[in-house]
Amino acid sequence: MKRILAFLLACLTVLVLSVGVTGCKKDNGTPPAGTTDAGSEPTGDVTTGGGEADKRPVCGDFKGADYWMVIDGGQDTSRYINDEDSDTSSVPTLSWAFYNRNSFLEEYFNIKIHMRKLEKKYGMNSELTMMMNSGADTADIVLAIAADVMPSAIPNGYVADLNKLEGLNLGASYWDQRIQSGYQINGKLFTLEGDFTVFDELCTYGVLANGSLWGLWGYYDTYGSPLEVVKDGKWTYETMCAMFRDRSDLNNGSGEALTKDSKWGLLTESPLPYILYLGSGKSTLLTQEDQSLKPVFTERTEYALCQDMLDKLLKGIAENGEVLFADVRF
């Protein structure tokens, strides 16, 4: 897997890096350092991909609470810089996306974001328990090991309970994975990622484009260059799926050919099976009638099925070599 991704990523060019925040503004409306006015709340209602208008959640002051972003021990923490005084001479664009997002969130929520790297690959439950007992107000999982966190840590209460957080509107129709072109910081698009974070719209999202295949498949003529697509505001989730539908010869695991109505599982840089689970149109969390959340991806049998999906996808990629996108979520 690592060899395949190393080969793919070697020829990938950055298409778009998106930084998600909420539309919660302080009274003075002053953008935090490292952002532009484009990071503030857009005027009027926000329309989702479904066309309906949504009111933004009203959030309060978290009074300097610690917000821990827990990172899988196998990940590079240099991407999560959160210090103005750090040496940033060689910091890639992705790291600046994280920095701008975190600076914005610290200012608007009045929180302090800390990064914590969990070194024990299969010891997350005990480490998360220690964190929560040490007085950390909130803990979130970033690129955690799905086999350990999803089946056990969440139902056992080792991850923060979304239902107890202030300023959260779980019943809003925008609680979904939708790209909002109206939300930008430094020209980066925003996306809603309710399944990946304790705050809606708090996810850094990047899509890498294979420049060679982009040209080979005629997308320069159809869509323009990747940069032009983003700058012109034409980059949407629907556009990406249309590109998949146009070229894919994989099947959906049932032996049926992919169609415009098929659900899509995307290859990720960190190929965790639960991301395929989400990409197939399912959710790790179920909103019940009382608007409380219930984790549904908690059985190792489901994890095994998703791992099987991943194996089949990688086999298909290895056989045909035609991969246009690698989906990167943090």
XYZ file of C-alpha atoms in Angstrom:
330
model
C 0.000 0.000 0.000
C 2.728 2.446 0.963
C 4.640 1.663 -2.237
C 1.545 2.250 -4.356
C 0.798 5.558 -2.666
C 4.420 6.658 -2.844
C 4.314 6.146 -6.602
C 0.987 7.925 -6.966
C 1.823 10.861 -4.752
C 5.114 11.360 -6.564
C 3.201 12.509 -9.643
C 0.361 14.296 -7.874
C -0.102 18.060 -7.923
C -2.113 19.943 -5.339
C -5.602 20.760 -6.582
C -7.139 22.369 -3.513
C -6.557 22.583 0.210
C -9.637 23.443 2.199
C -9.778 24.697 5.752
C -13.053 24.289 7.648
C -14.339 26.573 10.360
C -17.708 27.489 11.754
C -19.519 30.688 10.976
C -19.246 31.946 14.535
C -17.975 35.521 14.817
C -16.843 37.522 17.800
C -18.401 40.904 18.352
C -15.431 42.826 16.989
C -15.420 40.772 13.765
C -11.620 40.990 13.528
C -10.059 38.063 11.654
C -7.277 36.291 13.562
C -3.647 36.531 12.527
C -2.808 34.500 9.461
C -6.242 34.854 7.853
C -7.968 37.327 5.596
C -11.396 38.899 5.587
C -12.452 35.986 3.394
C -12.393 33.877 6.538
C -15.293 35.752 8.127
C -18.904 34.731 7.858
C -20.463 35.375 4.426
C -23.496 37.589 4.242
C -26.969 36.104 4.039
C -28.038 32.509 4.436
C -25.725 29.700 3.440
C -27.129 27.321 0.872
C -26.067 23.707 0.832
C -25.661 21.347 -2.066
C -29.341 20.494 -1.638
C -30.393 24.094 -2.255
C -31.922 24.783 1.159
C -30.921 27.768 3.287
C -29.297 27.006 6.631
C -28.773 29.184 9.672
C -25.311 28.965 11.152
C -24.944 27.574 14.693
C -24.616 30.125 17.476
C -21.557 29.328 19.555
C -20.434 30.640 22.893
C -17.146 31.484 24.523
C -15.318 28.317 25.594
C -13.301 30.423 28.077
C -9.841 29.277 27.056
C -10.619 25.560 27.200
C -7.967 23.115 26.052
C -8.843 21.377 22.811
C -6.677 18.332 22.171
C -6.220 17.069 18.646
C -4.990 13.504 19.032
C -2.788 12.324 16.192
C -1.974 8.750 15.249
C 1.612 7.956 16.221
C 2.465 7.083 12.644
C 1.682 10.552 11.312
C 4.014 13.496 10.772
C 3.198 16.086 13.440
C 5.135 18.783 11.566
C 1.987 19.255 9.476
C 0.142 20.498 12.538
C 2.211 23.595 13.331
C 0.499 25.926 15.740
C 3.235 28.346 16.768
C 3.788 31.750 15.156
C 7.448 31.717 16.185
C 8.241 28.335 14.625
C 10.734 28.136 11.785
C 8.404 28.031 8.794
C 10.988 28.419 6.032
C 10.259 24.931 4.726
C 6.644 24.589 5.822
C 4.457 23.224 3.003
C 1.146 24.762 2.016
C -0.756 22.030 3.826
C 0.840 22.998 7.115
C -0.186 26.612 6.598
C -3.726 25.395 6.025
C -3.639 23.723 9.442
C -2.076 26.791 11.044
C -4.644 29.190 9.577
C -7.497 26.931 10.603
C -6.235 26.519 14.155
C -5.522 30.241 14.567
C -9.024 31.042 13.384
C -10.613 28.512 15.736
C -8.594 29.607 18.752
C -9.706 33.191 18.177
C -13.368 32.544 17.446
C -14.007 29.859 20.070
C -11.559 31.200 22.683
C -9.875 27.823 22.978
C -6.278 26.605 23.017
C -5.482 23.852 20.525
C -2.840 21.312 21.515
C -1.446 18.505 19.379
C -0.820 15.134 20.969
C 0.816 12.212 19.209
C -0.168 8.762 20.457
C 2.859 6.521 20.034
C 1.197 3.240 20.960
C -0.489 2.006 17.827
C -2.907 -0.286 19.679
C -3.010 1.465 23.040
C -5.290 4.391 22.227
C -8.013 3.458 24.697
C -5.734 3.663 27.733
C -3.982 6.819 26.526
C -7.267 8.561 25.748
C -8.557 7.604 29.187
C -5.475 9.163 30.798
C -5.941 12.312 28.728
C -9.568 12.743 29.679
C -8.756 12.155 33.364
C -5.923 14.685 33.283
C -8.310 17.604 32.901
C -8.332 18.149 29.146
C -11.701 19.669 28.303
C -12.111 18.194 24.853
C -10.378 15.499 22.839
C -10.725 14.814 19.144
C -9.230 12.026 17.054
C -7.206 12.885 13.968
C -6.125 10.002 11.741
C -6.638 7.517 14.552
C -6.402 3.761 14.146
C -9.916 2.755 13.118
C -9.645 -0.826 14.334
C -9.070 0.400 17.880
C -10.895 3.711 18.139
C -14.125 3.067 16.268
C -15.121 -0.310 17.797
C -14.112 0.442 21.384
C -12.982 3.957 22.302
C -16.107 5.773 21.124
C -18.803 3.516 22.662
C -16.776 3.310 25.886
C -16.805 7.084 26.219
C -13.111 7.738 25.622
C -13.867 10.280 22.908
C -15.705 13.518 23.679
C -19.497 13.253 23.642
C -20.773 15.472 20.826
C -24.126 15.863 22.540
C -22.510 17.760 25.450
C -20.783 20.428 23.375
C -22.146 23.956 23.268
C -22.895 25.728 20.004
C -23.688 22.542 18.130
C -26.827 22.097 16.039
C -26.914 18.413 15.195
C -30.364 18.706 13.667
C -29.281 21.180 10.979
C -29.621 19.910 7.440
C -26.075 20.972 6.599
C -24.647 18.349 8.998
C -23.209 16.460 6.075
C -20.196 16.229 3.788
C -20.820 19.167 1.463
C -18.466 21.693 -0.020
C -19.409 25.316 0.647
C -17.826 27.641 -1.900
C -18.965 30.639 0.144
C -16.579 29.874 3.009
C -12.915 30.621 2.398
C -9.719 31.497 4.235
C -6.893 32.698 2.034
C -8.759 31.410 -0.994
C -9.176 27.867 0.330
C -12.539 26.147 0.020
C -14.414 24.828 3.047
C -16.178 21.523 3.512
C -18.495 20.170 6.181
C -17.072 17.116 7.943
C -19.367 16.225 10.820
C -18.099 12.662 11.080
C -14.459 13.605 11.587
C -14.476 16.260 14.279
C -16.345 17.458 17.337
C -17.153 20.787 15.691
C -18.995 20.898 12.393
C -17.018 22.550 9.585
C -13.715 21.980 11.374
C -11.713 19.833 9.000
C -8.776 20.476 6.735
C -9.502 18.838 3.417
C -7.177 18.385 0.478
C -7.521 16.778 -2.924
C -4.476 15.927 -5.010
C -4.781 15.718 -8.797
C -2.691 13.505 -11.079
C -1.569 16.065 -13.664
C -0.568 13.454 -16.253
C -3.946 11.708 -16.228
C -5.720 15.072 -16.120
C -4.153 15.837 -19.483
C -4.425 12.305 -20.880
C -8.145 12.168 -20.233
C -8.825 15.560 -21.799
C -9.819 17.364 -18.628
C -7.852 20.481 -19.592
C -10.286 20.898 -22.492
C -13.367 19.899 -20.494
C -12.693 21.681 -17.203
C -9.524 23.749 -17.613
C -6.458 23.293 -15.408
C -6.902 22.165 -11.771
C -5.906 25.642 -10.597
C -8.411 27.303 -12.945
C -11.201 25.019 -11.733
C -10.570 26.069 -8.135
C -10.006 29.776 -8.821
C -13.195 29.972 -10.902
C -15.243 28.459 -8.088
C -16.174 25.406 -10.166
C -14.577 22.793 -7.919
C -17.346 20.853 -6.179
C -17.851 17.373 -4.832
C -20.260 16.765 -7.717
C -17.576 17.728 -10.246
C -15.127 15.308 -8.684
C -17.670 12.483 -8.802
C -18.453 13.300 -12.422
C -14.773 12.853 -13.215
C -14.785 9.493 -11.454
C -17.892 8.388 -13.333
C -16.348 9.440 -16.621
C -13.295 7.222 -16.312
C -13.830 4.494 -13.754
C -13.949 0.847 -14.786
C -14.012 -0.501 -11.244
C -17.150 -2.026 -9.772
C -18.884 -1.467 -6.483
C -18.119 -4.889 -5.037
C -21.406 -6.436 -6.121
C -20.315 -7.156 -9.671
C -22.421 -4.304 -11.049
C -20.790 -1.560 -13.086
C -20.530 1.866 -11.492
C -23.215 4.286 -12.637
C -24.126 7.893 -11.947
C -26.137 6.645 -8.945
C -23.320 4.588 -7.426
C -21.843 5.438 -4.042
C -18.178 6.326 -4.063
C -15.351 5.121 -1.853
C -12.249 7.286 -2.277
C -8.619 6.244 -1.930
C -7.004 8.089 0.959
C -3.414 8.883 1.822
C -4.076 7.263 5.179
C -6.192 4.334 3.943
C -8.385 3.724 6.964
C -11.316 1.471 6.131
C -13.845 3.659 7.939
C -13.168 6.425 5.424
C -14.230 4.015 2.703
C -17.241 3.289 4.881
C -18.098 6.986 4.874
C -17.252 7.349 1.207
C -19.718 4.604 0.361
C -22.507 6.855 1.591
C -22.764 5.583 5.173
C -22.072 7.346 8.448
C -20.251 6.369 11.621
C -22.845 8.277 13.651
C -26.620 7.978 13.637
C -28.760 10.955 14.669
C -31.659 9.592 16.708
C -35.126 11.110 17.107
C -34.055 13.090 20.175
C -31.082 14.449 18.147
C -28.585 12.480 20.229
C -25.831 10.599 18.424
C -25.296 6.863 18.342
C -22.107 5.314 16.911
C -23.030 2.689 14.330
C -19.618 1.638 13.030
C -18.633 -0.259 16.154
C -18.409 -3.893 15.090
C -15.184 -5.480 13.954
C -17.189 -7.395 11.357
C -18.059 -4.087 9.702
C -14.440 -3.028 9.928
C -13.429 -6.269 8.188
C -15.932 -5.617 5.411
C -14.455 -2.164 4.888
C -10.953 -3.602 4.861
C -12.149 -5.971 2.141
C -13.467 -2.960 0.203
C -10.061 -1.333 0.520
C -8.222 -4.455 -0.641
C -10.431 -4.755 -3.717
C -9.972 -1.091 -4.522
C -6.198 -1.308 -4.247
C -6.157 -4.435 -6.413
C -8.132 -2.627 -9.091
C -5.788 0.347 -8.919
C -2.730 -1.878 -9.222
C -4.229 -3.621 -12.248
C -5.278 -0.602 -14.290
C -3.032 2.149 -12.919
C -5.671 4.792 -13.654
C -6.077 6.837 -10.482
C -7.065 10.463 -10.894
C -7.473 11.531 -7.265
C -6.156 10.693 -3.847
C -8.513 12.003 -1.173
C -6.699 13.368 1.888
C -8.671 14.148 5.067
C -7.231 15.359 8.354
